[in-house]
Amino acid sequence: MADRIRRTKRWRKVHLVTSMFVIVFTAFFLLSGFMMIRYDLFPAGEPVRYVKTLPMTVPVSDHPEHLGKQIKHAYDLRGRMDKPIQLKDGRWHFFFARPGVTQMAIISLDHDSIQITRTEQLTVPRVVNRIHHLRGYTGGWKYLIWGVLYDMSALSLLVFALTGILMWFPMRKGYPYGWWFVGTGFGITILVILAMYFLA
Amino acid sequence: MKKKTRKKIYKYLDQVHIYGGLYCAAYLVFMGLTGLLFSHNSLIPTKFSSTTWQQAVSPAPGISHDSLITEVSRELDLFGHRPFWLQWADSTGGFHFQIMNPAANYDINLTAARDTAFVKESRKSIVNVMVGLHSSSTGEPPSWITRIWHLYAESAAIAAIVVLLISIYFWFRKSIKSKGEWLMVSGAALFSISYILFIWLIG
């Protein structure tokens, strides 16, 4: 009995401490997830596009990644930079994105001008959607930290769910319908995965 | 508020917290696992096993490409997204399109006479299916499977948000007592909010 109480207390502590660290991120992903599930209730609006051509003030180097960083700094193009692409006609194409705003820069063939296309979609549902989709570890230290926080939030979902079940289990007599709730959730999830895998 | 009423409310919230938490536990485990896979996408298989087959079809003559795809998909009993950038007519009059769902991709080549569909079917792994279902919680692409999944995902997401709000209430009522705990929670919350704003505004 004492052992069981000790165990439950330990799971409770893991449950609590985890939630204290990542509550905001977890809340964000749950809310943004719901906004995406019911995207019909949260219209994202139409994107607005601005195009401008500016004189090229950055010396063109042979290293596209380095050139991209210089352009980003010189023209104040904020956001995560994708891998530079060389177009079929030889021009270099750079792409920078932050939630709600994307900026595409193309350097002219003679290197004397740069065309910047800025696309804004700054409605709350769109910005939230883009933040929800930020993942991975590329793009420098800012996105490395984001990647770690994202992974911690994903892991915390597992920890909340599993420690919650572990805490409920010894007290299941006090919550007699618990099996129905946990069974419904896991039953539907497993059935949907199998139905999709074998029947779709 | 009377002590008796408060106790009653507290007991009620506790029941909602436990039952709601148990109901959405599978959703949280699923979204947590697939979320991790998205972040470490080298773990998601990209090579699929393919088979080819063909079937006679009879779409109505002279219909638009959109209607043609809808009719042929129905005849072949396939569902999924139909990316517009992967649809084209070739010089011989044949028509090509793709259908993609979490379990399979179908490359479909319709003859110029529109009487036979040649299909290359690429079956995905269970990991791809799970990752695909993460995004299909919107109910798209439409099928009875994604409809059931959408109903569960939506109800579980609402349950998770309610459970989260009750958890925060419980924290303030009984779990966070010392000044150190207050500092830790406020610090973690402030850091998280600032970082989300930083990524959004500065990027």
PDB file of N, CA and C in Angstrom, chain A residues 13-92:
ATOM      1  N   LYS A  13       4.450  13.918  -9.353  1.00  0.00           N
ATOM      2  CA  LYS A  13       5.510  14.926  -9.400  1.00  0.00           C
ATOM      3  C   LYS A  13       6.018  15.104 -10.841  1.00  0.00           C
ATOM      4  N   VAL A  14       6.225  13.981 -11.540  1.00  0.00           N
ATOM      5  CA  VAL A  14       6.687  14.053 -12.947  1.00  0.00           C
ATOM      6  C   VAL A  14       5.651  14.827 -13.763  1.00  0.00           C
ATOM      7  N   HIS A  15       4.374  14.495 -13.556  1.00  0.00           N
ATOM      8  CA  HIS A  15       3.249  15.125 -14.262  1.00  0.00           C
ATOM      9  C   HIS A  15       3.261  16.643 -14.032  1.00  0.00           C
ATOM     10  N   LEU A  16       3.447  17.031 -12.764  1.00  0.00           N
ATOM     11  CA  LEU A  16       3.405  18.454 -12.390  1.00  0.00           C
ATOM     12  C   LEU A  16       4.605  19.236 -12.902  1.00  0.00           C
ATOM     13  N   VAL A  17       5.795  18.683 -12.656  1.00  0.00           N
ATOM     14  CA  VAL A  17       7.014  19.416 -13.024  1.00  0.00           C
ATOM     15  C   VAL A  17       7.084  19.588 -14.543  1.00  0.00           C
ATOM     16  N   THR A  18       6.736  18.513 -15.290  1.00  0.00           N
ATOM     17  CA  THR A  18       6.746  18.611 -16.761  1.00  0.00           C
ATOM     18  C   THR A  18       5.808  19.720 -17.201  1.00  0.00           C
ATOM     19  N   SER A  19       4.599  19.712 -16.632  1.00  0.00           N
ATOM     20  CA  SER A  19       3.618  20.700 -17.069  1.00  0.00           C
ATOM     21  C   SER A  19       4.068  22.116 -16.746  1.00  0.00           C
ATOM     22  N   MET A  20       4.759  22.299 -15.625  1.00  0.00           N
ATOM     23  CA  MET A  20       5.210  23.640 -15.248  1.00  0.00           C
ATOM     24  C   MET A  20       6.181  24.208 -16.277  1.00  0.00           C
ATOM     25  N   PHE A  21       7.041  23.344 -16.835  1.00  0.00           N
ATOM     26  CA  PHE A  21       8.051  23.825 -17.774  1.00  0.00           C
ATOM     27  C   PHE A  21       7.488  24.151 -19.147  1.00  0.00           C
ATOM     28  N   VAL A  22       6.535  23.338 -19.604  1.00  0.00           N
ATOM     29  CA  VAL A  22       6.139  23.490 -21.018  1.00  0.00           C
ATOM     30  C   VAL A  22       4.669  23.859 -21.199  1.00  0.00           C
ATOM     31  N   ILE A  23       4.049  24.355 -20.148  1.00  0.00           N
ATOM     32  CA  ILE A  23       2.606  24.588 -20.219  1.00  0.00           C
ATOM     33  C   ILE A  23       2.209  25.539 -21.354  1.00  0.00           C
ATOM     34  N   VAL A  24       2.983  26.609 -21.547  1.00  0.00           N
ATOM     35  CA  VAL A  24       2.605  27.596 -22.560  1.00  0.00           C
ATOM     36  C   VAL A  24       2.712  26.984 -23.963  1.00  0.00           C
ATOM     37  N   PHE A  25       3.814  26.265 -24.190  1.00  0.00           N
ATOM     38  CA  PHE A  25       3.993  25.647 -25.502  1.00  0.00           C
ATOM     39  C   PHE A  25       2.925  24.587 -25.752  1.00  0.00           C
ATOM     40  N   THR A  26       2.671  23.773 -24.729  1.00  0.00           N
ATOM     41  CA  THR A  26       1.663  22.726 -24.890  1.00  0.00           C
ATOM     42  C   THR A  26       0.303  23.364 -25.164  1.00  0.00           C
ATOM     43  N   ALA A  27      -0.017  24.419 -24.396  1.00  0.00           N
ATOM     44  CA  ALA A  27      -1.299  25.113 -24.591  1.00  0.00           C
ATOM     45  C   ALA A  27      -1.359  25.681 -26.007  1.00  0.00           C
ATOM     46  N   PHE A  28      -0.240  26.261 -26.468  1.00  0.00           N
ATOM     47  CA  PHE A  28      -0.216  26.831 -27.820  1.00  0.00           C
ATOM     48  C   PHE A  28      -0.494  25.754 -28.868  1.00  0.00           C
ATOM     49  N   PHE A  29       0.197  24.611 -28.754  1.00  0.00           N
ATOM     50  CA  PHE A  29       0.018  23.568 -29.771  1.00  0.00           C
ATOM     51  C   PHE A  29      -1.381  22.958 -29.722  1.00  0.00           C
ATOM     52  N   LEU A  30      -1.961  22.848 -28.511  1.00  0.00           N
ATOM     53  CA  LEU A  30      -3.331  22.318 -28.421  1.00  0.00           C
ATOM     54  C   LEU A  30      -4.329  23.284 -29.053  1.00  0.00           C
ATOM     55  N   LEU A  31      -4.188  24.573 -28.721  1.00  0.00           N
ATOM     56  CA  LEU A  31      -5.121  25.572 -29.259  1.00  0.00           C
ATOM     57  C   LEU A  31      -4.957  25.736 -30.776  1.00  0.00           C
ATOM     58  N   SER A  32      -3.684  25.826 -31.222  1.00  0.00           N
ATOM     59  CA  SER A  32      -3.472  25.999 -32.663  1.00  0.00           C
ATOM     60  C   SER A  32      -3.912  24.745 -33.412  1.00  0.00           C
ATOM     61  N   GLY A  33      -3.713  23.572 -32.783  1.00  0.00           N
ATOM     62  CA  GLY A  33      -4.175  22.316 -33.396  1.00  0.00           C
ATOM     63  C   GLY A  33      -5.683  22.352 -33.578  1.00  0.00           C
ATOM     64  N   PHE A  34      -6.393  22.827 -32.557  1.00  0.00           N
ATOM     65  CA  PHE A  34      -7.857  22.904 -32.663  1.00  0.00           C
ATOM     66  C   PHE A  34      -8.258  23.895 -33.759  1.00  0.00           C
ATOM     67  N   MET A  35      -7.533  25.027 -33.837  1.00  0.00           N
ATOM     68  CA  MET A  35      -7.847  26.027 -34.883  1.00  0.00           C
ATOM     69  C   MET A  35      -7.662  25.441 -36.277  1.00  0.00           C
ATOM     70  N   MET A  36      -6.710  24.521 -36.395  1.00  0.00           N
ATOM     71  CA  MET A  36      -6.495  23.916 -37.714  1.00  0.00           C
ATOM     72  C   MET A  36      -7.524  22.831 -38.013  1.00  0.00           C
ATOM     73  N   ILE A  37      -7.896  22.078 -36.967  1.00  0.00           N
ATOM     74  CA  ILE A  37      -8.937  21.054 -37.164  1.00  0.00           C
ATOM     75  C   ILE A  37     -10.223  21.734 -37.627  1.00  0.00           C
ATOM     76  N   ARG A  38     -10.556  22.885 -37.000  1.00  0.00           N
ATOM     77  CA  ARG A  38     -11.777  23.614 -37.379  1.00  0.00           C
ATOM     78  C   ARG A  38     -11.403  24.869 -38.181  1.00  0.00           C
ATOM     79  N   TYR A  39     -10.649  24.668 -39.248  1.00  0.00           N
ATOM     80  CA  TYR A  39     -10.192  25.818 -40.040  1.00  0.00           C
ATOM     81  C   TYR A  39     -11.355  26.609 -40.633  1.00  0.00           C
ATOM     82  N   ASP A  40     -12.541  25.942 -40.731  1.00  0.00           N
ATOM     83  CA  ASP A  40     -13.715  26.643 -41.264  1.00  0.00           C
ATOM     84  C   ASP A  40     -14.174  27.760 -40.323  1.00  0.00           C
ATOM     85  N   LEU A  41     -13.872  27.634 -39.037  1.00  0.00           N
ATOM     86  CA  LEU A  41     -14.268  28.668 -38.065  1.00  0.00           C
ATOM     87  C   LEU A  41     -13.242  29.795 -37.970  1.00  0.00           C
ATOM     88  N   PHE A  42     -12.027  29.539 -38.487  1.00  0.00           N
ATOM     89  CA  PHE A  42     -10.937  30.519 -38.355  1.00  0.00           C
ATOM     90  C   PHE A  42     -10.350  30.837 -39.735  1.00  0.00           C
ATOM     91  N   PRO A  43     -11.045  31.672 -40.529  1.00  0.00           N
ATOM     92  CA  PRO A  43     -10.555  31.931 -41.892  1.00  0.00           C
ATOM     93  C   PRO A  43      -9.194  32.620 -41.898  1.00  0.00           C
ATOM     94  N   ALA A  44      -8.316  32.154 -42.794  1.00  0.00           N
ATOM     95  CA  ALA A  44      -6.930  32.656 -42.812  1.00  0.00           C
ATOM     96  C   ALA A  44      -6.773  33.926 -43.641  1.00  0.00           C
ATOM     97  N   GLY A  45      -7.782  34.320 -44.418  1.00  0.00           N
ATOM     98  CA  GLY A  45      -7.688  35.537 -45.231  1.00  0.00           C
ATOM     99  C   GLY A  45      -6.849  35.330 -46.476  1.00  0.00           C
ATOM    100  N   GLU A  46      -6.758  36.386 -47.266  1.00  0.00           N
ATOM    101  CA  GLU A  46      -6.012  36.301 -48.528  1.00  0.00           C
ATOM    102  C   GLU A  46      -4.623  36.911 -48.349  1.00  0.00           C
ATOM    103  N   PRO A  47      -3.608  36.337 -49.006  1.00  0.00           N
ATOM    104  CA  PRO A  47      -2.270  36.928 -48.906  1.00  0.00           C
ATOM    105  C   PRO A  47      -2.173  38.239 -49.699  1.00  0.00           C
ATOM    106  N   VAL A  48      -1.340  39.160 -49.213  1.00  0.00           N
ATOM    107  CA  VAL A  48      -1.093  40.423 -49.933  1.00  0.00           C
ATOM    108  C   VAL A  48       0.363  40.386 -50.398  1.00  0.00           C
ATOM    109  N   ARG A  49       0.585  40.723 -51.679  1.00  0.00           N
ATOM    110  CA  ARG A  49       1.924  40.593 -52.244  1.00  0.00           C
ATOM    111  C   ARG A  49       2.483  41.956 -52.654  1.00  0.00           C
ATOM    112  N   TYR A  50       3.724  42.211 -52.309  1.00  0.00           N
ATOM    113  CA  TYR A  50       4.409  43.450 -52.731  1.00  0.00           C
ATOM    114  C   TYR A  50       5.678  43.045 -53.462  1.00  0.00           C
ATOM    115  N   VAL A  51       5.907  43.679 -54.615  1.00  0.00           N
ATOM    116  CA  VAL A  51       7.131  43.375 -55.370  1.00  0.00           C
ATOM    117  C   VAL A  51       7.913  44.666 -55.549  1.00  0.00           C
ATOM    118  N   LYS A  52       9.221  44.629 -55.269  1.00  0.00           N
ATOM    119  CA  LYS A  52      10.048  45.817 -55.527  1.00  0.00           C
ATOM    120  C   LYS A  52      11.406  45.375 -56.079  1.00  0.00           C
ATOM    121  N   THR A  53      11.972  46.224 -56.925  1.00  0.00           N
ATOM    122  CA  THR A  53      13.304  45.938 -57.460  1.00  0.00           C
ATOM    123  C   THR A  53      14.258  47.013 -56.948  1.00  0.00           C
ATOM    124  N   LEU A  54      15.331  46.566 -56.329  1.00  0.00           N
ATOM    125  CA  LEU A  54      16.286  47.504 -55.717  1.00  0.00           C
ATOM    126  C   LEU A  54      17.668  47.301 -56.323  1.00  0.00           C
ATOM    127  N   PRO A  55      18.514  48.356 -56.239  1.00  0.00           N
ATOM    128  CA  PRO A  55      19.901  48.149 -56.719  1.00  0.00           C
ATOM    129  C   PRO A  55      20.632  47.182 -55.796  1.00  0.00           C
ATOM    130  N   MET A  56      21.495  46.377 -56.385  1.00  0.00           N
ATOM    131  CA  MET A  56      22.245  45.381 -55.619  1.00  0.00           C
ATOM    132  C   MET A  56      23.416  46.065 -54.913  1.00  0.00           C
ATOM    133  N   THR A  57      23.404  46.038 -53.598  1.00  0.00           N
ATOM    134  CA  THR A  57      24.462  46.728 -52.844  1.00  0.00           C
ATOM    135  C   THR A  57      25.467  45.749 -52.230  1.00  0.00           C
ATOM    136  N   VAL A  58      25.192  44.462 -52.400  1.00  0.00           N
ATOM    137  CA  VAL A  58      26.060  43.444 -51.775  1.00  0.00           C
ATOM    138  C   VAL A  58      26.950  42.826 -52.852  1.00  0.00           C
ATOM    139  N   PRO A  59      28.260  42.724 -52.625  1.00  0.00           N
ATOM    140  CA  PRO A  59      29.107  42.056 -53.614  1.00  0.00           C
ATOM    141  C   PRO A  59      28.713  40.576 -53.729  1.00  0.00           C
ATOM    142  N   VAL A  60      28.570  40.105 -54.955  1.00  0.00           N
ATOM    143  CA  VAL A  60      28.099  38.728 -55.151  1.00  0.00           C
ATOM    144  C   VAL A  60      29.255  37.750 -54.952  1.00  0.00           C
ATOM    145  N   SER A  61      29.121  36.907 -53.948  1.00  0.00           N
ATOM    146  CA  SER A  61      30.180  35.935 -53.672  1.00  0.00           C
ATOM    147  C   SER A  61      29.839  34.600 -54.329  1.00  0.00           C
ATOM    148  N   ASP A  62      30.822  33.699 -54.338  1.00  0.00           N
ATOM    149  CA  ASP A  62      30.616  32.384 -54.965  1.00  0.00           C
ATOM    150  C   ASP A  62      29.888  31.424 -54.031  1.00  0.00           C
ATOM    151  N   HIS A  63      29.731  31.835 -52.770  1.00  0.00           N
ATOM    152  CA  HIS A  63      29.088  30.939 -51.800  1.00  0.00           C
ATOM    153  C   HIS A  63      27.648  31.400 -51.568  1.00  0.00           C
ATOM    154  N   PRO A  64      26.692  30.713 -52.164  1.00  0.00           N
ATOM    155  CA  PRO A  64      25.293  31.145 -52.079  1.00  0.00           C
ATOM    156  C   PRO A  64      24.779  31.302 -50.645  1.00  0.00           C
ATOM    157  N   GLU A  65      25.195  30.395 -49.745  1.00  0.00           N
ATOM    158  CA  GLU A  65      24.724  30.467 -48.350  1.00  0.00           C
ATOM    159  C   GLU A  65      25.195  31.778 -47.709  1.00  0.00           C
ATOM    160  N   HIS A  66      26.471  32.117 -47.959  1.00  0.00           N
ATOM    161  CA  HIS A  66      27.071  33.325 -47.417  1.00  0.00           C
ATOM    162  C   HIS A  66      26.398  34.560 -48.024  1.00  0.00           C
ATOM    163  N   LEU A  67      26.160  34.497 -49.329  1.00  0.00           N
ATOM    164  CA  LEU A  67      25.501  35.595 -50.032  1.00  0.00           C
ATOM    165  C   LEU A  67      24.090  35.805 -49.460  1.00  0.00           C
ATOM    166  N   GLY A  68      23.419  34.698 -49.202  1.00  0.00           N
ATOM    167  CA  GLY A  68      22.071  34.758 -48.628  1.00  0.00           C
ATOM    168  C   GLY A  68      22.067  35.503 -47.306  1.00  0.00           C
ATOM    169  N   LYS A  69      23.072  35.192 -46.467  1.00  0.00           N
ATOM    170  CA  LYS A  69      23.158  35.857 -45.156  1.00  0.00           C
ATOM    171  C   LYS A  69      23.405  37.356 -45.322  1.00  0.00           C
ATOM    172  N   GLN A  70      24.243  37.700 -46.303  1.00  0.00           N
ATOM    173  CA  GLN A  70      24.539  39.128 -46.545  1.00  0.00           C
ATOM    174  C   GLN A  70      23.295  39.870 -47.040  1.00  0.00           C
ATOM    175  N   ILE A  71      22.579  39.235 -47.951  1.00  0.00           N
ATOM    176  CA  ILE A  71      21.349  39.846 -48.486  1.00  0.00           C
ATOM    177  C   ILE A  71      20.338  40.036 -47.359  1.00  0.00           C
ATOM    178  N   LYS A  72      20.220  39.015 -46.530  1.00  0.00           N
ATOM    179  CA  LYS A  72      19.275  39.061 -45.408  1.00  0.00           C
ATOM    180  C   LYS A  72      19.545  40.282 -44.534  1.00  0.00           C
ATOM    181  N   HIS A  73      20.816  40.493 -44.265  1.00  0.00           N
ATOM    182  CA  HIS A  73      21.225  41.607 -43.410  1.00  0.00           C
ATOM    183  C   HIS A  73      21.036  42.948 -44.129  1.00  0.00           C
ATOM    184  N   ALA A  74      21.498  43.019 -45.395  1.00  0.00           N
ATOM    185  CA  ALA A  74      21.481  44.299 -46.134  1.00  0.00           C
ATOM    186  C   ALA A  74      20.063  44.776 -46.431  1.00  0.00           C
ATOM    187  N   TYR A  75      19.147  43.851 -46.721  1.00  0.00           N
ATOM    188  CA  TYR A  75      17.790  44.264 -47.113  1.00  0.00           C
ATOM    189  C   TYR A  75      16.747  43.999 -46.017  1.00  0.00           C
ATOM    190  N   ASP A  76      17.229  43.680 -44.833  1.00  0.00           N
ATOM    191  CA  ASP A  76      16.368  43.437 -43.670  1.00  0.00           C
ATOM    192  C   ASP A  76      15.292  42.390 -43.987  1.00  0.00           C
ATOM    193  N   LEU A  77      15.736  41.260 -44.538  1.00  0.00           N
ATOM    194  CA  LEU A  77      14.809  40.174 -44.860  1.00  0.00           C
ATOM    195  C   LEU A  77      14.796  39.206 -43.680  1.00  0.00           C
ATOM    196  N   ARG A  78      13.813  39.356 -42.799  1.00  0.00           N
ATOM    197  CA  ARG A  78      13.825  38.552 -41.574  1.00  0.00           C
ATOM    198  C   ARG A  78      13.250  37.153 -41.813  1.00  0.00           C
ATOM    199  N   GLY A  79      13.649  36.227 -40.955  1.00  0.00           N
ATOM    200  CA  GLY A  79      13.077  34.886 -41.013  1.00  0.00           C
ATOM    201  C   GLY A  79      14.100  33.815 -41.328  1.00  0.00           C
ATOM    202  N   ARG A  80      13.606  32.593 -41.368  1.00  0.00           N
ATOM    203  CA  ARG A  80      14.470  31.439 -41.608  1.00  0.00           C
ATOM    204  C   ARG A  80      14.768  31.330 -43.101  1.00  0.00           C
ATOM    205  N   MET A  81      16.075  31.155 -43.419  1.00  0.00           N
ATOM    206  CA  MET A  81      16.457  31.084 -44.832  1.00  0.00           C
ATOM    207  C   MET A  81      16.446  29.639 -45.317  1.00  0.00           C
ATOM    208  N   ASP A  82      15.779  29.411 -46.464  1.00  0.00           N
ATOM    209  CA  ASP A  82      15.835  28.088 -47.103  1.00  0.00           C
ATOM    210  C   ASP A  82      17.147  27.964 -47.854  1.00  0.00           C
ATOM    211  N   LYS A  83      17.456  26.738 -48.294  1.00  0.00           N
ATOM    212  CA  LYS A  83      18.662  26.537 -49.092  1.00  0.00           C
ATOM    213  C   LYS A  83      18.537  27.330 -50.398  1.00  0.00           C
ATOM    214  N   PRO A  84      19.544  28.163 -50.768  1.00  0.00           N
ATOM    215  CA  PRO A  84      19.443  28.932 -52.020  1.00  0.00           C
ATOM    216  C   PRO A  84      19.311  28.008 -53.234  1.00  0.00           C
ATOM    217  N   ILE A  85      18.556  28.476 -54.238  1.00  0.00           N
ATOM    218  CA  ILE A  85      18.335  27.669 -55.452  1.00  0.00           C
ATOM    219  C   ILE A  85      18.823  28.474 -56.656  1.00  0.00           C
ATOM    220  N   GLN A  86      19.517  27.803 -57.578  1.00  0.00           N
ATOM    221  CA  GLN A  86      19.890  28.478 -58.824  1.00  0.00           C
ATOM    222  C   GLN A  86      18.838  28.126 -59.878  1.00  0.00           C
ATOM    223  N   LEU A  87      18.203  29.158 -60.439  1.00  0.00           N
ATOM    224  CA  LEU A  87      17.154  28.931 -61.435  1.00  0.00           C
ATOM    225  C   LEU A  87      17.777  28.471 -62.756  1.00  0.00           C
ATOM    226  N   LYS A  88      16.917  27.956 -63.645  1.00  0.00           N
ATOM    227  CA  LYS A  88      17.424  27.410 -64.922  1.00  0.00           C
ATOM    228  C   LYS A  88      18.202  28.458 -65.723  1.00  0.00           C
ATOM    229  N   ASP A  89      17.776  29.744 -65.607  1.00  0.00           N
ATOM    230  CA  ASP A  89      18.466  30.799 -66.380  1.00  0.00           C
ATOM    231  C   ASP A  89      19.732  31.303 -65.679  1.00  0.00           C
ATOM    232  N   GLY A  90      20.101  30.711 -64.553  1.00  0.00           N
ATOM    233  CA  GLY A  90      21.353  31.051 -63.879  1.00  0.00           C
ATOM    234  C   GLY A  90      21.204  32.020 -62.711  1.00  0.00           C
ATOM    235  N   ARG A  91      20.003  32.643 -62.533  1.00  0.00           N
ATOM    236  CA  ARG A  91      19.826  33.593 -61.430  1.00  0.00           C
ATOM    237  C   ARG A  91      19.714  32.847 -60.096  1.00  0.00           C
ATOM    238  N   TRP A  92      20.164  33.506 -59.018  1.00  0.00           N
ATOM    239  CA  TRP A  92      20.052  32.892 -57.691  1.00  0.00           C
ATOM    240  C   TRP A  92      18.767  33.345 -57.000  1.00  0.00           C
TER     241      TRP A  92
END
